[in-house]
PDB file of C-alpha atoms in Angstrom:
ATOM      1  CA  ALA A   8      -4.950   5.300  24.031  1.00  0.00           C
ATOM      2  CA  ASP A   9      -7.721   1.862  23.435  1.00  0.00           C
ATOM      3  CA  PRO A  10      -5.198  -0.634  24.499  1.00  0.00           C
ATOM      4  CA  ARG A  11      -7.042  -3.090  22.057  1.00  0.00           C
ATOM      5  CA  VAL A  12      -6.348  -0.947  19.284  1.00  0.00           C
ATOM      6  CA  THR A  13      -2.453  -0.638  20.330  1.00  0.00           C
ATOM      7  CA  ALA A  14      -1.894  -4.040  20.914  1.00  0.00           C
ATOM      8  CA  ALA A  15      -2.947  -4.699  17.204  1.00  0.00           C
ATOM      9  CA  LEU A  16      -0.870  -2.106  15.944  1.00  0.00           C
ATOM     10  CA  GLU A  17       1.988  -3.423  17.388  1.00  0.00           C
ATOM     11  CA  ALA A  18       1.233  -6.915  16.339  1.00  0.00           C
ATOM     12  CA  ALA A  19       0.847  -5.657  12.758  1.00  0.00           C
ATOM     13  CA  THR A  20       4.505  -4.133  12.915  1.00  0.00           C
ATOM     14  CA  ALA A  21       5.934  -6.925  14.518  1.00  0.00           C
ATOM     15  CA  ASN A  22       4.476  -9.324  12.098  1.00  0.00           C
ATOM     16  CA  PRO A  23       4.104  -7.241   8.689  1.00  0.00           C
ATOM     17  CA  PHE A  24       3.159 -10.145   6.528  1.00  0.00           C
ATOM     18  CA  ASP A  25       0.603 -11.932   8.687  1.00  0.00           C
ATOM     19  CA  PRO A  26      -2.674 -11.023   7.112  1.00  0.00           C
ATOM     20  CA  ALA A  27      -4.440 -11.837  10.543  1.00  0.00           C
ATOM     21  CA  ALA A  28      -2.426  -9.015  12.184  1.00  0.00           C
ATOM     22  CA  HIS A  29      -4.035  -6.627   9.456  1.00  0.00           C
ATOM     23  CA  ILE A  30      -7.137  -7.804   9.970  1.00  0.00           C
ATOM     24  CA  GLY A  31      -6.452  -7.685  13.940  1.00  0.00           C
ATOM     25  CA  VAL A  32      -6.162  -3.528  13.246  1.00  0.00           C
ATOM     26  CA  VAL A  33      -9.588  -3.431  11.229  1.00  0.00           C
ATOM     27  CA  GLU A  34     -11.280  -5.587  13.901  1.00  0.00           C
ATOM     28  CA  ALA A  35      -9.794  -3.284  17.179  1.00  0.00           C
ATOM     29  CA  LEU A  36     -11.184   0.195  15.491  1.00  0.00           C
ATOM     30  CA  LYS A  37     -14.757  -0.938  15.673  1.00  0.00           C
ATOM     31  CA  ASN A  38     -16.307   1.247  18.249  1.00  0.00           C
ATOM     32  CA  SER A  39     -13.107   2.657  19.645  1.00  0.00           C
ATOM     33  CA  ARG A  40     -12.006   6.254  20.181  1.00  0.00           C
ATOM     34  CA  VAL A  41      -9.623   8.368  17.967  1.00  0.00           C
ATOM     35  CA  TYR A  42      -8.373  11.984  17.759  1.00  0.00           C
ATOM     36  CA  ALA A  43      -8.295  13.910  14.509  1.00  0.00           C
ATOM     37  CA  PRO A  44      -6.005  16.600  14.150  1.00  0.00           C
ATOM     38  CA  ILE A  45      -7.632  19.898  13.531  1.00  0.00           C
ATOM     39  CA  LEU A  46      -6.084  23.288  12.870  1.00  0.00           C
ATOM     40  CA  PRO A  47      -7.155  26.781  12.416  1.00  0.00           C
ATOM     41  CA  GLU A  48      -7.165  27.978   8.834  1.00  0.00           C
ATOM     42  CA  ALA A  49      -8.030  31.913   8.275  1.00  0.00           C
ATOM     43  CA  LEU A  50     -11.049  32.725   5.910  1.00  0.00           C
ATOM     44  CA  SER A  51     -10.152  36.415   5.436  1.00  0.00           C
ATOM     45  CA  LYS A  52      -6.984  38.899   6.497  1.00  0.00           C
ATOM     46  CA  SER A  53      -5.990  42.509   6.401  1.00  0.00           C
ATOM     47  CA  VAL A  54      -3.592  44.784   7.422  1.00  0.00           C
ATOM     48  CA  GLY A  55      -3.762  46.089  11.409  1.00  0.00           C
ATOM     49  CA  GLU A  56      -3.179  49.294  12.001  1.00  0.00           C
ATOM     50  CA  HIS A  57       0.635  48.737  12.915  1.00  0.00           C
ATOM     51  CA  GLY A  58       1.087  46.901   9.492  1.00  0.00           C
ATOM     52  CA  LEU A  59       0.822  43.846  10.651  1.00  0.00           C
ATOM     53  CA  MET A  60      -0.993  41.060   8.555  1.00  0.00           C
ATOM     54  CA  VAL A  61      -4.239  40.091  11.149  1.00  0.00           C
ATOM     55  CA  ASP A  62      -6.902  37.445  10.732  1.00  0.00           C
ATOM     56  CA  ASN A  63     -10.643  38.418  10.349  1.00  0.00           C
ATOM     57  CA  SER A  64     -12.198  35.315  10.538  1.00  0.00           C
ATOM     58  CA  SER A  65     -11.149  31.691  10.788  1.00  0.00           C
ATOM     59  CA  ASP A  66     -12.150  28.180  10.857  1.00  0.00           C
ATOM     60  CA  MET A  67     -10.963  25.046  12.100  1.00  0.00           C
ATOM     61  CA  ALA A  68     -10.509  22.210   9.309  1.00  0.00           C
ATOM     62  CA  MET A  69      -9.164  18.402   9.685  1.00  0.00           C
ATOM     63  CA  VAL A  70      -5.829  17.793   8.323  1.00  0.00           C
ATOM     64  CA  ARG A  71      -4.870  16.174   4.818  1.00  0.00           C
ATOM     65  CA  LEU A  72      -1.559  14.948   4.134  1.00  0.00           C
ATOM     66  CA  SER A  73      -0.306  13.526   0.972  1.00  0.00           C
ATOM     67  CA  SER A  74       0.543   9.862   0.040  1.00  0.00           C
ATOM     68  CA  GLU A  75       4.013   8.765  -1.732  1.00  0.00           C
ATOM     69  CA  ASP A  76       1.455   7.997  -4.827  1.00  0.00           C
ATOM     70  CA  GLY A  77      -0.431  11.451  -4.804  1.00  0.00           C
ATOM     71  CA  ARG A  78      -3.529  10.487  -3.160  1.00  0.00           C
ATOM     72  CA  GLU A  79      -4.866  12.515  -0.032  1.00  0.00           C
ATOM     73  CA  ALA A  80      -4.320  10.353   3.297  1.00  0.00           C
ATOM     74  CA  THR A  81      -6.336  11.393   6.413  1.00  0.00           C
ATOM     75  CA  PRO A  82      -4.236  11.155   9.333  1.00  0.00           C
ATOM     76  CA  CYS A  83      -5.695  10.270  13.084  1.00  0.00           C
ATOM     77  CA  PHE A  84      -4.303   9.056  16.310  1.00  0.00           C
ATOM     78  CA  THR A  85      -4.889   6.868  19.159  1.00  0.00           C
ATOM     79  CA  ALA A  86      -3.593   8.990  21.804  1.00  0.00           C
ATOM     80  CA  ILE A  87      -3.267  12.805  22.794  1.00  0.00           C
ATOM     81  CA  PRO A  88       0.673  12.663  23.352  1.00  0.00           C
ATOM     82  CA  LEU A  89       0.905  10.953  19.562  1.00  0.00           C
ATOM     83  CA  LEU A  90      -0.716  13.739  18.420  1.00  0.00           C
ATOM     84  CA  THR A  91       1.040  16.832  19.825  1.00  0.00           C
ATOM     85  CA  GLN A  92       4.199  15.145  19.199  1.00  0.00           C
ATOM     86  CA  TRP A  93       3.678  14.758  15.469  1.00  0.00           C
ATOM     87  CA  GLY A  94       2.128  18.317  15.014  1.00  0.00           C
ATOM     88  CA  SER A  95       2.332  20.689  18.399  1.00  0.00           C
ATOM     89  CA  GLN A  96      -0.211  23.303  16.968  1.00  0.00           C
ATOM     90  CA  ALA A  97      -2.844  21.023  15.868  1.00  0.00           C
ATOM     91  CA  ARG A  98      -5.810  20.327  18.047  1.00  0.00           C
ATOM     92  CA  PRO A  99      -6.985  16.963  18.787  1.00  0.00           C
ATOM     93  CA  VAL A 100     -10.895  16.430  18.516  1.00  0.00           C
ATOM     94  CA  PRO A 101     -11.865  12.859  19.701  1.00  0.00           C
ATOM     95  CA  ILE A 102     -14.223  11.123  16.945  1.00  0.00           C
ATOM     96  CA  GLU A 103     -15.529   7.655  16.595  1.00  0.00           C
ATOM     97  CA  ALA A 104     -13.349   6.111  14.515  1.00  0.00           C
ATOM     98  CA  GLU A 105     -15.975   4.886  12.129  1.00  0.00           C
ATOM     99  CA  ARG A 106     -17.140   8.702  11.892  1.00  0.00           C
ATOM    100  CA  LEU A 107     -13.609   9.620  10.909  1.00  0.00           C
ATOM    101  CA  GLY A 108     -13.500   7.146   7.977  1.00  0.00           C
ATOM    102  CA  LEU A 109     -16.783   8.052   6.753  1.00  0.00           C
ATOM    103  CA  GLY A 110     -15.602  11.784   6.963  1.00  0.00           C
ATOM    104  CA  ALA A 111     -12.248  10.845   5.216  1.00  0.00           C
ATOM    105  CA  VAL A 112     -14.539   9.134   2.037  1.00  0.00           C
ATOM    106  CA  ASP A 113     -16.685  12.025   1.855  1.00  0.00           C
ATOM    107  CA  GLU A 114     -13.905  14.288   1.468  1.00  0.00           C
ATOM    108  CA  GLY A 115     -12.562  12.138  -1.000  1.00  0.00           C
ATOM    109  CA  SER A 116      -9.749  10.283   0.999  1.00  0.00           C
ATOM    110  CA  GLN A 117      -8.743   6.838   0.141  1.00  0.00           C
ATOM    111  CA  LEU A 118      -6.228   6.698   3.011  1.00  0.00           C
ATOM    112  CA  VAL A 119      -6.022   6.868   6.693  1.00  0.00           C
ATOM    113  CA  ILE A 120      -2.638   6.512   8.330  1.00  0.00           C
ATOM    114  CA  ILE A 121      -2.931   5.564  12.041  1.00  0.00           C
ATOM    115  CA  ASP A 122      -0.259   7.306  14.372  1.00  0.00           C
ATOM    116  CA  PRO A 123       1.866   8.884  11.754  1.00  0.00           C
ATOM    117  CA  GLY A 124       5.345   9.416  12.825  1.00  0.00           C
ATOM    118  CA  SER A 125       5.115   6.487  15.507  1.00  0.00           C
ATOM    119  CA  ALA A 126       6.626   2.833  15.723  1.00  0.00           C
ATOM    120  CA  HIS A 127       3.357   1.428  15.241  1.00  0.00           C
ATOM    121  CA  ALA A 128       1.964   3.502  12.119  1.00  0.00           C
ATOM    122  CA  PHE A 129      -0.341   1.867  10.105  1.00  0.00           C
ATOM    123  CA  LEU A 130      -1.782   2.622   6.830  1.00  0.00           C
ATOM    124  CA  LEU A 131      -5.580   2.309   6.435  1.00  0.00           C
ATOM    125  CA  ARG A 132      -6.017   1.255   2.488  1.00  0.00           C
ATOM    126  CA  ARG A 133      -8.815   1.900   0.392  1.00  0.00           C
ATOM    127  CA  PRO A 134     -10.400  -1.524   0.535  1.00  0.00           C
ATOM    128  CA  ALA A 135      -9.837  -1.890   3.977  1.00  0.00           C
ATOM    129  CA  LEU A 136     -11.321   2.007   4.847  1.00  0.00           C
ATOM    130  CA  TRP A 137     -14.316   0.851   2.697  1.00  0.00           C
ATOM    131  CA  ALA A 138     -15.101  -2.054   4.180  1.00  0.00           C
ATOM    132  CA  PHE A 139     -14.416  -0.720   7.669  1.00  0.00           C
ATOM    133  CA  VAL A 140     -17.113   1.766   7.083  1.00  0.00           C
ATOM    134  CA  GLN A 141     -19.468  -0.301   5.820  1.00  0.00           C
ATOM    135  CA  GLY A 142     -18.907  -2.860   8.609  1.00  0.00           C
ATOM    136  CA  HIS A 143     -18.225  -6.051   6.174  1.00  0.00           C
ATOM    137  CA  ASP A 144     -15.564  -8.389   6.364  1.00  0.00           C
ATOM    138  CA  TRP A 145     -12.078  -7.115   4.862  1.00  0.00           C
ATOM    139  CA  THR A 146      -8.890  -9.659   4.013  1.00  0.00           C
ATOM    140  CA  PRO A 147      -5.395  -7.933   2.328  1.00  0.00           C
ATOM    141  CA  SER A 148      -5.212  -8.372  -1.302  1.00  0.00           C
ATOM    142  CA  TRP A 149      -2.301 -10.099  -1.057  1.00  0.00           C
ATOM    143  CA  ALA A 150      -3.799 -12.876   1.268  1.00  0.00           C
ATOM    144  CA  ASP A 151      -7.355 -13.028  -0.459  1.00  0.00           C
ATOM    145  CA  ARG A 152      -8.227 -16.267  -2.088  1.00  0.00           C
ATOM    146  CA  GLU A 153     -10.791 -14.703  -4.433  1.00  0.00           C
ATOM    147  CA  VAL A 154      -8.031 -11.833  -5.710  1.00  0.00           C
ATOM    148  CA  VAL A 155      -5.370 -14.262  -5.994  1.00  0.00           C
ATOM    149  CA  GLN A 156      -7.881 -16.807  -7.873  1.00  0.00           C
ATOM    150  CA  ALA A 157      -8.844 -13.770 -10.387  1.00  0.00           C
ATOM    151  CA  ILE A 158      -5.223 -12.763 -11.011  1.00  0.00           C
ATOM    152  CA  GLY A 159      -4.569 -16.570 -11.947  1.00  0.00           C
ATOM    153  CA  ASP A 160      -7.704 -16.619 -14.467  1.00  0.00           C
ATOM    154  CA  ILE A 161      -6.565 -13.151 -16.075  1.00  0.00           C
ATOM    155  CA  ALA A 162      -2.957 -15.163 -16.856  1.00  0.00           C
ATOM    156  CA  ALA A 163      -4.593 -17.997 -18.116  1.00  0.00           C
ATOM    157  CA  GLN A 164      -5.674 -16.173 -20.897  1.00  0.00           C
ATOM    158  CA  PHE A 165      -2.021 -15.302 -21.938  1.00  0.00           C
ATOM    159  CA  SER A 166       0.194 -18.041 -23.377  1.00  0.00           C
ATOM    160  CA  TRP A 167       3.510 -15.661 -22.607  1.00  0.00           C
ATOM    161  CA  ILE A 168       2.933 -16.013 -19.094  1.00  0.00           C
ATOM    162  CA  ALA A 169       4.370 -19.409 -17.489  1.00  0.00           C
ATOM    163  CA  SER A 170       3.193 -18.821 -14.213  1.00  0.00           C
ATOM    164  CA  VAL A 171       1.919 -16.365 -11.515  1.00  0.00           C
ATOM    165  CA  GLY A 172       2.560 -15.541  -8.118  1.00  0.00           C
ATOM    166  CA  ALA A 173       1.137 -12.718  -5.565  1.00  0.00           C
ATOM    167  CA  GLY A 174       2.102 -11.491  -2.119  1.00  0.00           C
ATOM    168  CA  PRO A 175       2.692  -8.402  -0.356  1.00  0.00           C
ATOM    169  CA  GLY A 176       3.915  -5.612  -2.407  1.00  0.00           C
ATOM    170  CA  SER A 177       6.218  -3.965  -0.549  1.00  0.00           C
ATOM    171  CA  GLN A 178       8.677  -4.785   2.896  1.00  0.00           C
ATOM    172  CA  ARG A 179       6.753  -1.307   3.789  1.00  0.00           C
ATOM    173  CA  ILE A 180       3.433  -3.024   3.608  1.00  0.00           C
ATOM    174  CA  VAL A 181       2.182  -1.746   6.889  1.00  0.00           C
ATOM    175  CA  THR A 182       2.746   2.122   6.422  1.00  0.00           C
ATOM    176  CA  GLY A 183       3.364   2.156   2.535  1.00  0.00           C
ATOM    177  CA  GLY A 184       4.679   1.135  -0.989  1.00  0.00           C
ATOM    178  CA  PRO A 185       2.202  -1.044  -3.477  1.00  0.00           C
ATOM    179  CA  GLU A 186      -0.050  -3.229  -1.537  1.00  0.00           C
ATOM    180  CA  LEU A 187      -0.122  -6.311  -3.922  1.00  0.00           C
ATOM    181  CA  ALA A 188       2.705  -7.739  -5.954  1.00  0.00           C
ATOM    182  CA  ILE A 189       2.292 -10.090  -9.269  1.00  0.00           C
ATOM    183  CA  VAL A 190       4.977 -12.255 -10.372  1.00  0.00           C
ATOM    184  CA  LEU A 191       5.063 -13.138 -13.778  1.00  0.00           C
ATOM    185  CA  THR A 192       6.931 -16.076 -15.088  1.00  0.00           C
ATOM    186  CA  LEU A 193       7.159 -15.684 -19.076  1.00  0.00           C
ATOM    187  CA  ASP A 194       7.398 -18.022 -21.468  1.00  0.00           C
ATOM    188  CA  GLY A 195       7.187 -15.972 -24.547  1.00  0.00           C
ATOM    189  CA  GLU A 196       7.052 -12.218 -26.093  1.00  0.00           C
ATOM    190  CA  PRO A 197       5.218 -10.275 -23.163  1.00  0.00           C
ATOM    191  CA  ASP A 198       2.397  -7.805 -23.783  1.00  0.00           C
ATOM    192  CA  PHE A 199       2.388  -6.077 -20.364  1.00  0.00           C
ATOM    193  CA  SER A 200      -0.306  -3.420 -21.616  1.00  0.00           C
ATOM    194  CA  ALA A 201      -3.029  -5.810 -22.495  1.00  0.00           C
ATOM    195  CA  PHE A 202      -2.479  -8.082 -19.217  1.00  0.00           C
ATOM    196  CA  GLN A 203      -2.676  -5.009 -17.498  1.00  0.00           C
ATOM    197  CA  ALA A 204      -6.066  -3.605 -19.194  1.00  0.00           C
ATOM    198  CA  ARG A 205      -7.402  -7.231 -18.068  1.00  0.00           C
ATOM    199  CA  LEU A 206      -6.679  -6.374 -14.303  1.00  0.00           C
ATOM    200  CA  ALA A 207      -8.485  -3.078 -14.364  1.00  0.00           C
ATOM    201  CA  GLU A 208     -11.637  -4.257 -15.830  1.00  0.00           C
ATOM    202  CA  HIS A 209     -11.814  -7.113 -13.361  1.00  0.00           C
ATOM    203  CA  PRO A 210     -14.522  -6.308 -11.005  1.00  0.00           C
ATOM    204  CA  ILE A 211     -12.679  -8.099  -7.526  1.00  0.00           C
ATOM    205  CA  ILE A 212      -9.402  -6.370  -8.590  1.00  0.00           C
ATOM    206  CA  VAL A 213     -10.633  -3.184  -8.788  1.00  0.00           C
ATOM    207  CA  ASP A 214     -12.883  -3.503  -5.523  1.00  0.00           C
ATOM    208  CA  ARG A 215     -10.713  -5.304  -2.923  1.00  0.00           C
ATOM    209  CA  VAL A 216      -7.139  -4.022  -4.376  1.00  0.00           C
ATOM    210  CA  ASP A 217      -5.758  -0.616  -3.569  1.00  0.00           C
ATOM    211  CA  SER A 218      -2.579  -0.584  -5.312  1.00  0.00           C
ATOM    212  CA  LEU A 219      -0.263  -3.126  -7.211  1.00  0.00           C
ATOM    213  CA  THR A 220       3.254  -3.864  -8.953  1.00  0.00           C
ATOM    214  CA  ILE A 221       4.065  -6.490 -11.677  1.00  0.00           C
ATOM    215  CA  THR A 222       7.729  -8.034 -11.269  1.00  0.00           C
ATOM    216  CA  VAL A 223       9.108 -10.430 -14.014  1.00  0.00           C
ATOM    217  CA  ARG A 224      10.771 -13.561 -12.530  1.00  0.00           C
TER     218      ARG A 224
END
């Protein structure tokens, strides 16, 4: 494994609510080599002379996972032992991290999970993934001043919102759960559907927030 990437992953695990640690993972991945797990996929089958099913032809396919919210996630690994421990039948294929990210996007996968099953697993969410493959800077939404400002501007349009705050959406922010938590203090009868609709219309929220939860204090 690239020691820079390993150090960044371990730092994010040790400091899950430090945005600099999350940014450090994306920075360390630049120009790094990772391994994609590939599995054989039968294209056609038939019954052999002994009555057993045999493969006539097969191809190799990248593994896709299903995340807890139903979206596809592409796994990748920083070292071969981590991959084979996770899936003994998978074949490790070395690939540049940028190419793996582009492949994930091309296949409609919005998430990349790095070293799943390890002590330093890390979920590269949609905004981070898209920024990474385009070579743009990225900040977690819960630490992004423009995201927080946009939420505040939207909240100011509703008289029943006394105050609003934002922060990490989950205790498992490094590997799962909502990315962003919006915390509302109420002063009146709420209309959550209208508030959610405004969030869904705002271009900064759409572009920079992977997933969110709204809680009431």
